[in-house]
Short mmCIF file of N, CA and C in Angstrom, two decimals:
data_model
loop_
_atom_site.label_atom_id
_atom_site.label_comp_id
_atom_site.label_asym_id
_atom_site.label_seq_id
_atom_site.Cartn_x
_atom_site.Cartn_y
_atom_site.Cartn_z
N MET A 11 40.11 65.00 87.51
CA MET A 11 40.92 65.77 86.60
C MET A 11 40.37 67.20 86.60
N GLU A 12 41.24 68.15 86.79
CA GLU A 12 40.85 69.55 86.76
C GLU A 12 41.74 70.32 85.80
N ARG A 13 41.14 71.16 85.00
CA ARG A 13 41.91 72.01 84.10
C ARG A 13 42.48 73.17 84.90
N GLU A 14 43.75 73.46 84.75
CA GLU A 14 44.39 74.56 85.46
C GLU A 14 44.18 75.86 84.69
N GLU A 15 44.03 76.95 85.41
CA GLU A 15 43.79 78.25 84.79
C GLU A 15 44.94 78.68 83.88
N ASP A 16 46.17 78.36 84.27
CA ASP A 16 47.34 78.77 83.50
C ASP A 16 47.79 77.72 82.49
N GLY A 17 46.93 76.70 82.25
CA GLY A 17 47.24 75.65 81.30
C GLY A 17 47.59 74.35 81.99
N GLY A 18 47.38 73.27 81.30
CA GLY A 18 47.67 71.96 81.85
C GLY A 18 46.52 71.42 82.70
N TYR A 19 46.77 70.28 83.31
CA TYR A 19 45.74 69.59 84.08
C TYR A 19 46.32 69.09 85.40
N HIS A 20 45.48 69.13 86.42
CA HIS A 20 45.80 68.58 87.74
C HIS A 20 44.95 67.32 87.90
N ALA A 21 45.59 66.22 88.23
CA ALA A 21 44.88 64.95 88.39
C ALA A 21 45.07 64.45 89.81
N PHE A 22 44.02 63.84 90.36
CA PHE A 22 44.13 63.28 91.70
C PHE A 22 43.23 62.08 91.83
N CYS A 23 43.54 61.24 92.79
CA CYS A 23 42.77 60.03 93.04
C CYS A 23 42.14 60.15 94.43
N PRO A 24 40.84 60.43 94.53
CA PRO A 24 40.20 60.63 95.83
C PRO A 24 40.33 59.44 96.78
N ALA A 25 40.41 58.24 96.26
CA ALA A 25 40.50 57.06 97.11
C ALA A 25 41.88 56.91 97.75
N LEU A 26 42.89 57.57 97.18
CA LEU A 26 44.25 57.47 97.69
C LEU A 26 44.69 58.86 98.16
N ARG A 27 44.48 59.14 99.42
CA ARG A 27 44.75 60.46 100.00
C ARG A 27 46.17 60.94 99.67
N GLY A 28 46.25 62.11 99.07
CA GLY A 28 47.54 62.70 98.74
C GLY A 28 48.12 62.26 97.42
N CYS A 29 47.40 61.44 96.67
CA CYS A 29 47.90 60.96 95.38
C CYS A 29 47.47 61.94 94.29
N HIS A 30 48.42 62.78 93.86
CA HIS A 30 48.16 63.82 92.86
C HIS A 30 49.23 63.76 91.78
N SER A 31 48.91 64.31 90.63
CA SER A 31 49.88 64.47 89.57
C SER A 31 49.40 65.59 88.67
N GLN A 32 50.10 65.82 87.58
CA GLN A 32 49.72 66.87 86.64
C GLN A 32 50.27 66.54 85.27
N GLY A 33 49.85 67.30 84.30
CA GLY A 33 50.37 67.16 82.95
C GLY A 33 50.05 68.38 82.12
N ASP A 34 50.85 68.62 81.12
CA ASP A 34 50.60 69.76 80.23
C ASP A 34 49.39 69.52 79.35
N THR A 35 49.12 68.25 79.03
CA THR A 35 47.95 67.89 78.23
C THR A 35 47.09 66.91 79.04
N TYR A 36 45.85 66.73 78.62
CA TYR A 36 44.96 65.79 79.28
C TYR A 36 45.56 64.38 79.26
N GLU A 37 46.06 63.98 78.10
CA GLU A 37 46.63 62.65 77.93
C GLU A 37 47.84 62.44 78.85
N GLU A 38 48.69 63.47 78.94
CA GLU A 38 49.86 63.38 79.81
C GLU A 38 49.43 63.27 81.27
N ALA A 39 48.43 64.03 81.67
CA ALA A 39 47.94 63.97 83.05
C ALA A 39 47.37 62.60 83.37
N VAL A 40 46.64 62.00 82.43
CA VAL A 40 46.10 60.65 82.63
C VAL A 40 47.25 59.66 82.81
N GLN A 41 48.24 59.74 81.96
CA GLN A 41 49.40 58.84 82.06
C GLN A 41 50.12 59.03 83.40
N ASN A 42 50.30 60.28 83.80
CA ASN A 42 51.02 60.56 85.05
C ASN A 42 50.25 60.11 86.28
N ILE A 43 48.94 60.32 86.32
CA ILE A 43 48.17 59.89 87.50
C ILE A 43 48.09 58.37 87.54
N THR A 44 48.06 57.73 86.39
CA THR A 44 48.05 56.26 86.36
C THR A 44 49.33 55.73 87.00
N GLU A 45 50.46 56.32 86.63
CA GLU A 45 51.74 55.91 87.20
C GLU A 45 51.77 56.22 88.70
N ALA A 46 51.25 57.38 89.10
CA ALA A 46 51.23 57.75 90.51
C ALA A 46 50.40 56.77 91.34
N VAL A 47 49.26 56.34 90.81
CA VAL A 47 48.41 55.37 91.50
C VAL A 47 49.14 54.04 91.65
N GLN A 48 49.78 53.60 90.58
CA GLN A 48 50.53 52.34 90.63
C GLN A 48 51.62 52.39 91.70
N LEU A 49 52.38 53.47 91.72
CA LEU A 49 53.45 53.62 92.70
C LEU A 49 52.91 53.71 94.12
N TYR A 50 51.81 54.41 94.29
CA TYR A 50 51.18 54.55 95.60
C TYR A 50 50.77 53.17 96.13
N ILE A 51 50.13 52.38 95.29
CA ILE A 51 49.68 51.04 95.70
C ILE A 51 50.88 50.14 95.99
N GLU A 52 51.92 50.21 95.17
CA GLU A 52 53.14 49.43 95.44
C GLU A 52 53.72 49.80 96.80
N SER A 53 53.71 51.09 97.12
CA SER A 53 54.23 51.56 98.39
C SER A 53 53.41 51.02 99.56
N LEU A 54 52.09 51.04 99.43
CA LEU A 54 51.23 50.48 100.48
C LEU A 54 51.53 49.00 100.69
N LYS A 55 51.62 48.26 99.60
CA LYS A 55 51.88 46.82 99.69
C LYS A 55 53.24 46.54 100.31
N ALA A 56 54.24 47.34 99.98
CA ALA A 56 55.58 47.15 100.52
C ALA A 56 55.60 47.34 102.03
N ARG A 57 54.70 48.19 102.53
CA ARG A 57 54.61 48.43 103.97
C ARG A 57 53.52 47.57 104.63
N SER A 58 52.99 46.61 103.88
CA SER A 58 51.92 45.72 104.35
C SER A 58 50.71 46.48 104.86
N GLU A 59 50.41 47.61 104.20
CA GLU A 59 49.23 48.40 104.54
C GLU A 59 48.10 48.04 103.57
N PRO A 60 46.86 48.14 104.01
CA PRO A 60 45.75 47.81 103.13
C PRO A 60 45.58 48.83 102.00
N VAL A 61 45.16 48.35 100.87
CA VAL A 61 44.87 49.23 99.73
C VAL A 61 43.42 49.68 99.87
N PRO A 62 43.17 50.99 99.95
CA PRO A 62 41.80 51.48 100.10
C PRO A 62 40.92 51.04 98.94
N CYS A 63 39.72 50.72 99.27
CA CYS A 63 38.73 50.33 98.23
C CYS A 63 37.48 51.16 98.48
N GLU A 64 37.40 52.28 97.79
CA GLU A 64 36.25 53.16 97.95
C GLU A 64 35.44 53.16 96.68
N ASP A 65 34.16 53.27 96.85
CA ASP A 65 33.24 53.35 95.72
C ASP A 65 32.93 54.82 95.46
N VAL A 66 33.78 55.45 94.66
CA VAL A 66 33.66 56.87 94.39
C VAL A 66 33.07 57.06 93.00
N ILE A 67 32.02 57.85 92.94
CA ILE A 67 31.41 58.17 91.65
C ILE A 67 31.52 59.68 91.45
N ILE A 68 32.10 60.07 90.35
CA ILE A 68 32.24 61.49 90.04
C ILE A 68 31.54 61.74 88.72
N LYS A 69 30.63 62.68 88.74
CA LYS A 69 29.88 63.00 87.53
C LYS A 69 29.78 64.51 87.42
N PRO A 70 30.27 65.05 86.33
CA PRO A 70 30.14 66.49 86.17
C PRO A 70 28.68 66.88 85.92
N ILE A 71 28.31 68.04 86.43
CA ILE A 71 26.98 68.57 86.17
C ILE A 71 27.14 69.98 85.61
N HIS A 72 26.18 70.41 84.85
CA HIS A 72 26.22 71.73 84.26
C HIS A 72 25.03 72.52 84.82
N VAL A 73 25.32 73.71 85.32
CA VAL A 73 24.31 74.56 85.90
C VAL A 73 24.29 75.85 85.10
N ALA A 74 23.12 76.24 84.64
CA ALA A 74 23.00 77.47 83.88
C ALA A 74 23.27 78.66 84.81
N ALA A 75 24.09 79.57 84.33
CA ALA A 75 24.43 80.74 85.16
C ALA A 75 23.49 81.89 84.91
#
């Protein structure tokens, strides 16, 4: 999840290449990316393609400027 400079949020799923969404609020972006992931996986299954299973860990860090 990334905050956009002009407002809103950009959400993406690193394990599913090209799976992105957005929302005006954090909650809306979470809801939208959840739906995007579900649809992406349904699409893979419909084409009998494997669902990627990656162990991705994302942790924000703070660096003093």
